[in-house]
Coordinates of C-alpha atoms in Angstrom, one line a residue:
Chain P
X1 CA 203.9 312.5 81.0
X2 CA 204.4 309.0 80.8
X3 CA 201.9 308.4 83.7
X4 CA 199.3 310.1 81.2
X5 CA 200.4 307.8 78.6
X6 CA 200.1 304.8 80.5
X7 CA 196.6 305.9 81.6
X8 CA 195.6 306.6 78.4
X9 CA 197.3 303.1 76.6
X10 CA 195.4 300.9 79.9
X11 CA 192.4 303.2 79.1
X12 CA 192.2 301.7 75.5
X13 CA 193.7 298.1 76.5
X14 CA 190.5 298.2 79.0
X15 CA 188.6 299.0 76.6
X16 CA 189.8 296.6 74.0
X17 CA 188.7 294.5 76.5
X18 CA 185.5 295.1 77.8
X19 CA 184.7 295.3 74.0
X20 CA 186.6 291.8 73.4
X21 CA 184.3 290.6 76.9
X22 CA 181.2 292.5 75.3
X23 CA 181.9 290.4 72.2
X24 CA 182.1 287.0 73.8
X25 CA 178.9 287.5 75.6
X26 CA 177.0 288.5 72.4
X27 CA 178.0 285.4 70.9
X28 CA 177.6 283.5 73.7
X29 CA 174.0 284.8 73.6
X30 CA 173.4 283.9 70.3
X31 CA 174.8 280.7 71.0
X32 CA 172.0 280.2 73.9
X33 CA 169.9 281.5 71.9
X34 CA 170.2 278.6 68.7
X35 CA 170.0 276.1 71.4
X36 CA 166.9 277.5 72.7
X37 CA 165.4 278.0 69.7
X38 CA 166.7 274.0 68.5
X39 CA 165.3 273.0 71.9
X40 CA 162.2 274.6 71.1
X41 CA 161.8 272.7 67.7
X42 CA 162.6 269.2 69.4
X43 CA 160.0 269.6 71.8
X44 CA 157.8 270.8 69.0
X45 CA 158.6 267.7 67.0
X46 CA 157.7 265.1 70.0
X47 CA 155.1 266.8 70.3
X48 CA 153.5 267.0 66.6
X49 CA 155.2 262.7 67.0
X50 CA 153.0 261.8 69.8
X51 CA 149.8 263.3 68.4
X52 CA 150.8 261.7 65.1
X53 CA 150.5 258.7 66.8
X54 CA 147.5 259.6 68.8
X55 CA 145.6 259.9 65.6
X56 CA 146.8 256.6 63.6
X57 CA 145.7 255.0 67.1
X58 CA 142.2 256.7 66.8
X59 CA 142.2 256.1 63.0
X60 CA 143.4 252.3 63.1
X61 CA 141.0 251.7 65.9
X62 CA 138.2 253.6 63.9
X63 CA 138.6 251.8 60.6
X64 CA 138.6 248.3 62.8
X65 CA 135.4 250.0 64.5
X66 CA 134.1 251.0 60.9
X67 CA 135.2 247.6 59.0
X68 CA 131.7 246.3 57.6
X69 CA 133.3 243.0 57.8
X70 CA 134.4 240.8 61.4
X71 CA 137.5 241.2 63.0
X72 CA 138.3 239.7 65.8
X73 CA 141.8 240.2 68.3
X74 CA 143.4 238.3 70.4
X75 CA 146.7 238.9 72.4
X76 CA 149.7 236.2 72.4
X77 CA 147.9 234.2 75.4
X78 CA 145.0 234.0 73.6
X79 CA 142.6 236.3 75.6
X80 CA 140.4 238.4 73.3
X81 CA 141.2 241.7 73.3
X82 CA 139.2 243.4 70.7
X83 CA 136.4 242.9 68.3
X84 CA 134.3 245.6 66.3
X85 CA 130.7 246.0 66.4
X86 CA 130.3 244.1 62.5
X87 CA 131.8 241.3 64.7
X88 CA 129.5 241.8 67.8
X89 CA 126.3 241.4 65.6
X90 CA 127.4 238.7 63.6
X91 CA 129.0 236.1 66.5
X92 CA 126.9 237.6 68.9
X93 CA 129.3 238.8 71.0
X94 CA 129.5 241.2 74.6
X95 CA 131.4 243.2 76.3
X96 CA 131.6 240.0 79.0
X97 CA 133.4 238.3 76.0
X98 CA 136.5 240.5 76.1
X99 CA 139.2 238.7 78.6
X100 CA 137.7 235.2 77.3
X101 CA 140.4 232.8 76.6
X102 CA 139.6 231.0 73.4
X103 CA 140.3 227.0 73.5
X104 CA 143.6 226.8 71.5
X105 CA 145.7 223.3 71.1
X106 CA 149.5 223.0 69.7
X107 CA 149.1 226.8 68.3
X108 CA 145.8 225.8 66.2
X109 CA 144.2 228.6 66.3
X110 CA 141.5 228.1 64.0
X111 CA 138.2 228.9 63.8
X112 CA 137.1 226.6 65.7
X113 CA 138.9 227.7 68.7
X114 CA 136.2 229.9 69.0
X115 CA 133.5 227.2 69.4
X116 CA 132.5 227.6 72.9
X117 CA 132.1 231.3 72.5
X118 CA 130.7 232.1 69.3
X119 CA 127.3 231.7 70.0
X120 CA 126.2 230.5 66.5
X121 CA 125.4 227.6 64.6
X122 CA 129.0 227.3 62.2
X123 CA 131.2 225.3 60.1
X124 CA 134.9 225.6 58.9
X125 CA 137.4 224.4 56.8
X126 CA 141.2 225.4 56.8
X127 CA 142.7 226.4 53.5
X128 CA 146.2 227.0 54.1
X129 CA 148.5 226.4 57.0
X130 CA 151.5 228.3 57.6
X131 CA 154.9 226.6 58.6
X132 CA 154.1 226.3 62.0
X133 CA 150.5 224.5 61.0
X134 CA 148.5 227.8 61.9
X135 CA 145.9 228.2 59.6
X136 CA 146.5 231.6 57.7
X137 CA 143.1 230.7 55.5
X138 CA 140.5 229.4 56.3
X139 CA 136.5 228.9 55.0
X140 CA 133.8 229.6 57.3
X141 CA 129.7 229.2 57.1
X142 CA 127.9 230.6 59.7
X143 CA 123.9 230.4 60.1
X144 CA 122.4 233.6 60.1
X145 CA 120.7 236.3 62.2
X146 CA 117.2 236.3 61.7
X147 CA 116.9 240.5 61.2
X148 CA 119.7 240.1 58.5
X149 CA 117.6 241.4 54.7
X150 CA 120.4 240.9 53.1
X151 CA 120.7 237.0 52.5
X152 CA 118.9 236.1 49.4
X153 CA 118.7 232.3 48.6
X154 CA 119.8 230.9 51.3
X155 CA 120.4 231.4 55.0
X156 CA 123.9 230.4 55.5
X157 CA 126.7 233.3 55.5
X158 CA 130.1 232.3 54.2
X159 CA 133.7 233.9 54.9
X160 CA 136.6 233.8 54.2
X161 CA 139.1 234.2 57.7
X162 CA 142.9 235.5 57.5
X163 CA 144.5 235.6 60.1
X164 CA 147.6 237.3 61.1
X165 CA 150.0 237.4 63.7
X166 CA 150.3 241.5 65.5
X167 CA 153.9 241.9 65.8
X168 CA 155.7 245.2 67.2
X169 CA 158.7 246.7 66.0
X170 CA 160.9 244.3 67.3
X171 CA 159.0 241.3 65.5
X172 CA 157.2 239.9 69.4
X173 CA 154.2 238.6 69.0
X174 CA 151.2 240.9 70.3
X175 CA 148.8 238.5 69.2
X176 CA 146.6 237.7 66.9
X177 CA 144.2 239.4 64.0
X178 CA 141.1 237.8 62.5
X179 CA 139.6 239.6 59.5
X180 CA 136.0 237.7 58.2
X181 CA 135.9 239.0 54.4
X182 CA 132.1 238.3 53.6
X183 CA 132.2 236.6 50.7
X184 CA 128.1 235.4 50.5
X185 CA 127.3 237.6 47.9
X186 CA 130.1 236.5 45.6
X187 CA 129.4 233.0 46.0
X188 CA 125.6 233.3 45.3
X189 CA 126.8 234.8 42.1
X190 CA 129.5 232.0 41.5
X191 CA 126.4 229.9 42.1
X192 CA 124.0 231.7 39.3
X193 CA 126.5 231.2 37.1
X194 CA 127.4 227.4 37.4
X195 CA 123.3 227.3 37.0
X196 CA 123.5 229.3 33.6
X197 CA 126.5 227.1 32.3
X198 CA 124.9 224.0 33.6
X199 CA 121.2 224.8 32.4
X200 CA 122.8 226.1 28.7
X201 CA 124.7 222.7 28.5
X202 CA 121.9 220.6 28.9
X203 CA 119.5 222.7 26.3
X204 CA 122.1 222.9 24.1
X205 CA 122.4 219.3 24.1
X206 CA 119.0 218.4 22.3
X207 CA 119.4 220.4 19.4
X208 CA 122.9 218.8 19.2
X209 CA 121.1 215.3 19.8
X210 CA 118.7 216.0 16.5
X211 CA 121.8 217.1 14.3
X212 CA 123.5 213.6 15.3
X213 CA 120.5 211.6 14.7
X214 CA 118.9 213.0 11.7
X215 CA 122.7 213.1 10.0
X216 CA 123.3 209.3 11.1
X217 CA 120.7 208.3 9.9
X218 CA 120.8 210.2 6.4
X219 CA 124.4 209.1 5.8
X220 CA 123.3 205.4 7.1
X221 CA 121.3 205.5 3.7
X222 CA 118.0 205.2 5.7
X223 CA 116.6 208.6 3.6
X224 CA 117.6 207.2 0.0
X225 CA 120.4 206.5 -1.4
X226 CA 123.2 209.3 -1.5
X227 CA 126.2 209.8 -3.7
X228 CA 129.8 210.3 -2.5
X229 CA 130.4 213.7 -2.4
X230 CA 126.9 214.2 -0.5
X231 CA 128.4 211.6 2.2
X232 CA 131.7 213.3 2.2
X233 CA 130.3 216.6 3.3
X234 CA 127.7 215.2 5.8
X235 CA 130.4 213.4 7.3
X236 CA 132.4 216.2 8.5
X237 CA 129.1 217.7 8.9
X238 CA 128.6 215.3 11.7
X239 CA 132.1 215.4 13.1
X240 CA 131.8 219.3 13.6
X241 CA 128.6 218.3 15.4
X242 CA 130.8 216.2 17.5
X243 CA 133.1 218.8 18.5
X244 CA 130.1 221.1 19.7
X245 CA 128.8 217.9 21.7
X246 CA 132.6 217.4 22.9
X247 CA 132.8 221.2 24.1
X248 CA 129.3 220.7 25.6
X249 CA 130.3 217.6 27.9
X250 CA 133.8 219.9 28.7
X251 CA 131.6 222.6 29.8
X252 CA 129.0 220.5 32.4
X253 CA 132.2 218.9 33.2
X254 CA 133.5 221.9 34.2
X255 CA 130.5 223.3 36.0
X256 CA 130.2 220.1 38.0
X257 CA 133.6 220.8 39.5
X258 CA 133.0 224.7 40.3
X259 CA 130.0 223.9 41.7
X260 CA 131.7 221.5 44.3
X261 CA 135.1 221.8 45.4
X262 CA 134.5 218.5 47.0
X263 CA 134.5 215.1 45.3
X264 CA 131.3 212.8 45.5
X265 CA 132.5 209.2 45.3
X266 CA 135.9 208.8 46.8
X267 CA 136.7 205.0 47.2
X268 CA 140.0 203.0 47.7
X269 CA 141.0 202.7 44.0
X270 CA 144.5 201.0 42.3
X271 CA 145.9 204.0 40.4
X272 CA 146.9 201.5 38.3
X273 CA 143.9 199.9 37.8
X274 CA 142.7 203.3 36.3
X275 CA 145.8 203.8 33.8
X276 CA 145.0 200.2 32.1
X277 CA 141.4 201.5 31.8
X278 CA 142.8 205.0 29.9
X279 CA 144.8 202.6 27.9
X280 CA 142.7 200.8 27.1
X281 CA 140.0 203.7 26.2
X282 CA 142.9 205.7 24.0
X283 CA 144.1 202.2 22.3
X284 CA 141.9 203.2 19.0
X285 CA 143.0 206.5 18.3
X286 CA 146.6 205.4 19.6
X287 CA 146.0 202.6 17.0
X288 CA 144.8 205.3 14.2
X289 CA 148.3 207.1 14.8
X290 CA 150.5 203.7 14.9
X291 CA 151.5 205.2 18.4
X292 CA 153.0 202.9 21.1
X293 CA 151.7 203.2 24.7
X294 CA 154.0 201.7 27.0
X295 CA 153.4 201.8 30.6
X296 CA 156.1 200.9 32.7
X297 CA 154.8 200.4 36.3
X298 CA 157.1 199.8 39.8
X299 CA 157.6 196.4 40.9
X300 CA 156.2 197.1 44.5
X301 CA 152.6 197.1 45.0
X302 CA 151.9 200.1 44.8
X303 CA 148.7 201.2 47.5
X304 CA 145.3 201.7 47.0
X305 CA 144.2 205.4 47.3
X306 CA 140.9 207.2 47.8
X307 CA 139.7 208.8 44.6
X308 CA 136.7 209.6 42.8
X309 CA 137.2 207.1 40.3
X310 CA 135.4 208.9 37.4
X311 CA 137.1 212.4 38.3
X312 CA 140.9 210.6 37.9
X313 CA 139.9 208.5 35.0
X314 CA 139.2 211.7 32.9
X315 CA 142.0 213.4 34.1
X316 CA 144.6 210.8 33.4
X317 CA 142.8 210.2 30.4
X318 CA 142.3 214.7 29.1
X319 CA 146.6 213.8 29.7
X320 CA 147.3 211.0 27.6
X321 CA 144.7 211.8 25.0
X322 CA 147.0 215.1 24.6
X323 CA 149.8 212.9 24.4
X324 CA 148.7 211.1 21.8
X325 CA 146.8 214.0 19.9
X326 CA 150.1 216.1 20.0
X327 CA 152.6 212.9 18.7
X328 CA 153.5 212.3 15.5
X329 CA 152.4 208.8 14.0
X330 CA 154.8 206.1 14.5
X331 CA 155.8 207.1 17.8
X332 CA 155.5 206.2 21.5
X333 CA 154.0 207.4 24.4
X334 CA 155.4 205.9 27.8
X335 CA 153.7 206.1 31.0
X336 CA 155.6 206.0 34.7
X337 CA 153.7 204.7 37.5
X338 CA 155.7 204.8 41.2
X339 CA 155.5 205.4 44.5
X340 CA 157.8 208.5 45.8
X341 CA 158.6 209.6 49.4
X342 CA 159.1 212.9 50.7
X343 CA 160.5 212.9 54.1
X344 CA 157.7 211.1 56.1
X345 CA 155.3 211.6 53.3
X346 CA 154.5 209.3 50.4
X347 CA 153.2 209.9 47.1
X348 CA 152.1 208.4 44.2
X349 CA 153.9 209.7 41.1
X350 CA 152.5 209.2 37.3
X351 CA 154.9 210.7 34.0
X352 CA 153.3 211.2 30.7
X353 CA 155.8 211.3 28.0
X354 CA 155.4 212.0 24.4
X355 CA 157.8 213.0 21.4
X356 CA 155.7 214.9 20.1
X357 CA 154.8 219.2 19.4
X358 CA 156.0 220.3 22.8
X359 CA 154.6 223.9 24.2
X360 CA 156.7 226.6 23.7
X361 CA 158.2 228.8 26.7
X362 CA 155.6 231.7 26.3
X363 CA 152.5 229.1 26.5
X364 CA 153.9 227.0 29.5
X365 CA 152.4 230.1 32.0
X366 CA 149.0 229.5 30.3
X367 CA 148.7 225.8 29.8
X368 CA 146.5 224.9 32.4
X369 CA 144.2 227.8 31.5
X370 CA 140.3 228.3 30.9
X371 CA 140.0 227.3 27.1
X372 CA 143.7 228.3 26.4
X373 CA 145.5 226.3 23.5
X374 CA 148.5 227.1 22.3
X375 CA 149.2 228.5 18.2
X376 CA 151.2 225.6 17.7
X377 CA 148.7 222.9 18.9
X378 CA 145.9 224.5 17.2
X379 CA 147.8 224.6 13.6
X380 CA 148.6 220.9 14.5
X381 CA 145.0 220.3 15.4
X382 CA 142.2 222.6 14.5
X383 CA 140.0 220.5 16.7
X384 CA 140.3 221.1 20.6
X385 CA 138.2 223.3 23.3
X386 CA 141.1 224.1 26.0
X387 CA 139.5 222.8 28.7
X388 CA 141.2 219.8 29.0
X389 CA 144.1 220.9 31.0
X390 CA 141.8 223.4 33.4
X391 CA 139.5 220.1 33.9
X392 CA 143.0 218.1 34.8
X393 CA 144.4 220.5 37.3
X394 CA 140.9 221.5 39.1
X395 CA 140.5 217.2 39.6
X396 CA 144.0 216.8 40.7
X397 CA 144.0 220.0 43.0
X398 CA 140.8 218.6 44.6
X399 CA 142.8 215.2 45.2
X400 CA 145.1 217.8 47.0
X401 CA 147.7 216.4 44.6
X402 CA 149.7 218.3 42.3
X403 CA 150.7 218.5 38.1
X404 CA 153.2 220.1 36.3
X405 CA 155.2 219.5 33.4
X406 CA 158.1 219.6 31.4
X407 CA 158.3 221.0 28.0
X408 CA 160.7 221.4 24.5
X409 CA 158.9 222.5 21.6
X410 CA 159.3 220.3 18.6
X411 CA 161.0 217.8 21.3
X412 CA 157.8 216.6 23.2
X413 CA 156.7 216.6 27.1
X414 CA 156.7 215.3 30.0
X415 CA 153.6 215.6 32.1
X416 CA 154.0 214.7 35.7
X417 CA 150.5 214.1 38.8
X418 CA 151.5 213.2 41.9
X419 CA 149.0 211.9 44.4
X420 CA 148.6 211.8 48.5
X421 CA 148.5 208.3 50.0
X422 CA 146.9 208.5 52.6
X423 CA 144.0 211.4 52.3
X424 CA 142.8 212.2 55.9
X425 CA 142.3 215.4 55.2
X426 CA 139.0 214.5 53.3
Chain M
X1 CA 108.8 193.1 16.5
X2 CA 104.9 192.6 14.8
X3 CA 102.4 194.4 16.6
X4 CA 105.0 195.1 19.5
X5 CA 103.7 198.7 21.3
X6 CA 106.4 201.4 21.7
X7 CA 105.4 204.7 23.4
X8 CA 107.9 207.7 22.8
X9 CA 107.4 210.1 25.7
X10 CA 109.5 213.2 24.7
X11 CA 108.4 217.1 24.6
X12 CA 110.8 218.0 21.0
X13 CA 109.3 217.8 18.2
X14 CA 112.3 216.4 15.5
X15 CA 113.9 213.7 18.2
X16 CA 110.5 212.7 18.9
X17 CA 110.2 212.5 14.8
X18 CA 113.4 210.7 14.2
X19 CA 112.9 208.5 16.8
X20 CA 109.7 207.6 15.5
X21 CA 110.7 206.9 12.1
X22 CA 113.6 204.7 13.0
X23 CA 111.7 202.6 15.1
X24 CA 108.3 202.2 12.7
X25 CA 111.7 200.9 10.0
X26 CA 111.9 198.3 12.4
X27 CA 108.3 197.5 12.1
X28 CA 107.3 198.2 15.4
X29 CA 104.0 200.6 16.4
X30 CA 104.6 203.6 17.7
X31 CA 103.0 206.1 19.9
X32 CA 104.2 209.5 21.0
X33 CA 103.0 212.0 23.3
X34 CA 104.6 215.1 24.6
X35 CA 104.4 214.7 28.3
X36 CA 104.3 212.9 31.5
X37 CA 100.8 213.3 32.4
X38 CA 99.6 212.1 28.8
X39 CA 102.1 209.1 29.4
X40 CA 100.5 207.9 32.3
X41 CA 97.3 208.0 30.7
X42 CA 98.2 206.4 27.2
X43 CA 99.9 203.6 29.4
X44 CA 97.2 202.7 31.7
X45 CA 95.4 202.8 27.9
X46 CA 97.2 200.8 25.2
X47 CA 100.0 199.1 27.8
X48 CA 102.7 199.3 25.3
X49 CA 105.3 196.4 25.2
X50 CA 108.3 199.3 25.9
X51 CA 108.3 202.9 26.7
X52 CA 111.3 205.3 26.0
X53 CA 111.0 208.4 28.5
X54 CA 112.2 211.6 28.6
X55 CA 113.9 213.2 31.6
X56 CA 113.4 216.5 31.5
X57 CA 110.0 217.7 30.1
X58 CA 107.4 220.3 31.3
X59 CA 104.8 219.3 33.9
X60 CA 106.2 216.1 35.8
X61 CA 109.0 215.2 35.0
X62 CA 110.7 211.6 33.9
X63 CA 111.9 210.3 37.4
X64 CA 108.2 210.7 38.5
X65 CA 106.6 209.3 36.0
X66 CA 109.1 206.3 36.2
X67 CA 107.9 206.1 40.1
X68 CA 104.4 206.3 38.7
X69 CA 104.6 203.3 36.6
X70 CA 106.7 201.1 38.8
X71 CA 104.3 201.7 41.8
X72 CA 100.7 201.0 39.7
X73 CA 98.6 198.7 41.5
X74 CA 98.4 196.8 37.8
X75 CA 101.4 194.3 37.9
X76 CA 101.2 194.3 33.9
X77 CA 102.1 198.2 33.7
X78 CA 104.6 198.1 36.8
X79 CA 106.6 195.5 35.1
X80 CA 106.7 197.9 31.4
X81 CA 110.5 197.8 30.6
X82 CA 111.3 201.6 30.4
X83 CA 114.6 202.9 28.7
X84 CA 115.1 206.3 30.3
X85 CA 116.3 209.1 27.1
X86 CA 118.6 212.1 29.0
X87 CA 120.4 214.9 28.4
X88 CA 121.8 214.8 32.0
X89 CA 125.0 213.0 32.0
X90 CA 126.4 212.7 35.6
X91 CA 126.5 209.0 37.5
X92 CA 124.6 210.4 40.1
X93 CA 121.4 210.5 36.9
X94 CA 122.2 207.4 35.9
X95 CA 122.3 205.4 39.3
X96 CA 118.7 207.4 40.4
X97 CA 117.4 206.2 37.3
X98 CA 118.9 202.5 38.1
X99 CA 117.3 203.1 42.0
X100 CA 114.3 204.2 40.5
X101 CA 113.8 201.3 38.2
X102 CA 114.6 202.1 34.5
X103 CA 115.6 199.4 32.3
X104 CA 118.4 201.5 30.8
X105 CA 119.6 205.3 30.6
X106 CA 121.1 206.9 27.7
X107 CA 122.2 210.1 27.3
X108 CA 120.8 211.6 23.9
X109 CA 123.8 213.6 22.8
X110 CA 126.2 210.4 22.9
X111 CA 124.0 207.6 21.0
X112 CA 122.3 207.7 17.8
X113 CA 118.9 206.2 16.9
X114 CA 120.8 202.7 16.5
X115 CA 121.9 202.4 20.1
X116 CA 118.1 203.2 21.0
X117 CA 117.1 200.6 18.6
X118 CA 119.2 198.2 19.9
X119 CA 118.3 198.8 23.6
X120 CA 114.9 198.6 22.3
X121 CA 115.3 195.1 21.1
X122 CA 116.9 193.6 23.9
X123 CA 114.8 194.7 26.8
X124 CA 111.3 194.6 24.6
X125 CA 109.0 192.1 25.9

């Protein structure tokens, strides 16, 4: 009996068992069976990854082919490596070109680098340099094709080059990336424009002419004799007349300078040569306002720089006129002249300082704006056009100098121009 | 100032006017005309004692009729002190006119008819 019973107990211990083994296996399966199917997904991913990539290639490399404007590549010896067809036609490139090792010294790579390759009549200027002196910026005109239709005036194409370093995702250099942005069309309009301005000006300046003359010489008495009141109102009638003639003169003034970043007539002039002639051109409406003008200049001789000496006179002068305008009477105005170093570099460093209205914190962004003038300064002084300041900062900018100011309102300001010596890169 | 010729070359009708009327005050004659070719004409003509020129006009302009003048054959004309009456302001204007050989140059919208007057008188012969 009990050989039954132990039969019959191992029976359902085997069986507990194989179903406990049965078990295990099952879940093993499933096991395998995730792991497959994760597997499967991985190698689905990489997959669906490398074709991702595949495409951005292809698509990168197709908006370079596409790019209506230049671009040019380089890798980090300087070989060229790439350029897109808009390039081909315009530099008049080949297919022998790629490999070609553009001409670069101390890590210029500029334009010019490209001199012996590019086989078209060019000329460029650099813009801005990054800390390494690699231009980032640079201005390019380039003669043009002959089947080009699309050059109106004149012949000459102009771009503007960035270029940019190709890094990969560990910040090596690749190389290098030059994009030509075309920017002919835009300055043929800049150019219609300073021709309307300029054109306008001058018209506008014989009707002016014939209000000044005919009201001189009514108020002069040469038309009869005119009572007081009559006088009285001609008089501001010819002061208002003066203003438009004012705002006329601001405008060619400001044409002339769009129309060539460069300056004409730069000669070796004595800064402080120019700030005795200001003074000496602001004495009578200084004089009007019983308003000091001190000018405190450094003991050293200070050096001659190269300046257009009619630009820098108005700008020195649009500065200390403000000055003056904004003071109240009775008080001074006190001009700084002296030389400043910077490391290796020298400047020369002019402060305008007045008592007087002061620009308040929410003006100071716009100050140097197009025809901007501040609520306070026009409630002080209806009379004004607001392009004194943009006139100042394009003259000083072309002197690759630099002004800025400081500012209370109600406590006066501090205007500050600081000059190169030594301008070689004119 | 008696009987001393001044011809006003200038294409607007009122500064040509005002100009005219301050000068004939100062008792001196007066001719006008409108344009350069005219000008050139009247001066080989009358051979007034001054001339004040316009820059810009229609037809030729100032500049060449300043060349015209300084270059005739007749020492007489090419000698004609000539006061040069612009609306173009920029040194570069005023040196050309200088190179050229104008007397003076004065730009319209920052003198009155007393300033011309005056540079009338002094360079008059």
């Amino acid at each position: 009996m009990s050989d039954v019973l132990d039969t019959q107990i191992k029976k359902r211990d085997n069986n507990g068992f194989q179903k406990d083994l049965e078990q295990k296996v099952e879940e093993r399966t499933k096991e395998l069976e995730k792991i497959r199917n994760a597997l499967t997904n991985i190698l689905e991913d990489t997959e669906e990854a490398r074709k991702r990539v595949e495409e951005e290639k292809n698509k990168t490399t197709a908006i370079i082919a596409n790019f209506f404007d230049p671009v040019i590549v380089t890798n980090n010896t300087w070989q060229i490596i790439l350029f897109n067809p808009a390039a081909k036609r315009r530099f008049k490139l080949s297919n022998k070109d790629l490999g070609k090792k553009v001409r670069v010294v101390n890590n210029n790579f500029s334009f010019n680098s490209f001199k012996s390759i590019i086989k078209v009549k060019h000329k460029s200027k650099i813009i801005e340099k990054d800390e390494n002196g690699c231009p980032i910026i640079e201005e390019v005109s380039i003669g043009a094709l002959n089947q080009d239709k699309n050059i109106e005036k004149t012949d000459v194409l102009f771009y503007k080059v960035l270029t940019s370093k190709v890094k990969d995702e560990n910040n090596v250099c690749l190389g290098y990336m030059k994009i030509f942005y075309d920017l002919t069309r835009e300055k043929a309009i800049e150019r219609l424009k300073n021709e309307f301005v300029s054109i306008s000006a001058h018209q506008l300046r014989t009707p002016l002419s014939a209000i000044k003359w005919s009201l001189k010489m009514v108020l002069d008495g040469e038309m009869g004799k005119i009572n007081d009141e009559v006088k009285e109102y001609l008089n501001k009638t010819y002061r208002t007349n003066e203003v438009m003639i004012r705002l006329v003169n601001e405008l060619l003034d400001v044409s002339h300078i769009e129309e060539g970043r460069f300056l004409c007539d730069l000669k070796l002039i004595s800064i402080e040569e120019i700030i005795n002639q200001v003074i000496f051109s602001s004495s009578v409406l200084a004089r009007k306002k019983k308003i000091k003008i001190i000018f405190n200049k450094s003991k050293d001789v200070l050096p001659k720089i190269k300046v257009d000496l009619k630009k820098m006179k108005l700008a020195i002068q649009n500065v200390v006129d403000n000055a003056i305008k904004y003071s109240k009477a009775n008080s001074k105005v006190v001009i700084n002249l002296k030389k400043i170093s910077q490391g290796r570099k020298e400047f020369i460093k002019i402060d305008i300082e007045d008592s007087g209205l002061g620009i308040e914190k929410k003006d100071q962004k716009r100050i140097f704006s197009k025809f901007f003038r501040s609520e306070n300064a026009v409630r002080y002084q209806a009379e004004g056009t607001g392009l004194g300041l943009f006139i100042v900062r394009n003259i000083i900018n072309a002197h690759k100098g630099k002004v800025w100011f400081e500012s209370e309102k109600n406590e006066g300001t501090i205007f500050y121009i600081q000059l190169p010596i030594n301008l070689s890169n004119h | 100032m008696e009987d001393k010729r001044i011809l006003i070359v200038e294409d607007d009708d009122f500064l040509r006017q005002l100009c005219s009327k301050k000068l004939k005050q100062l008792n001196y004659q007066v001719d006008m005309v409108t344009d350069g070719i005219s000008a050139l004409k009247k001066i080989k003509e009358d051979k007034p004692n001054l001339v004040l020129l316009d820059v810009i006009m229609p037809g030729m302009e100032g500049f060449d009729v300043l060349k015209e003048i300084r270059s005739s054959e007749d020492g007489e004309i090419a000698d004609i002190p000539i006061v040069m009456l612009s609306n173009l302001g920029q040194e570069s204007d005023k040196e050309k006119a200088k190179k050229l050989g104008a007397n003076d140059y004065l730009v319209k919208a920052h003198f009155t008819t007393n300033e011309i007057a005056e540079k009338v008188e002094k360079y008059i012969k």
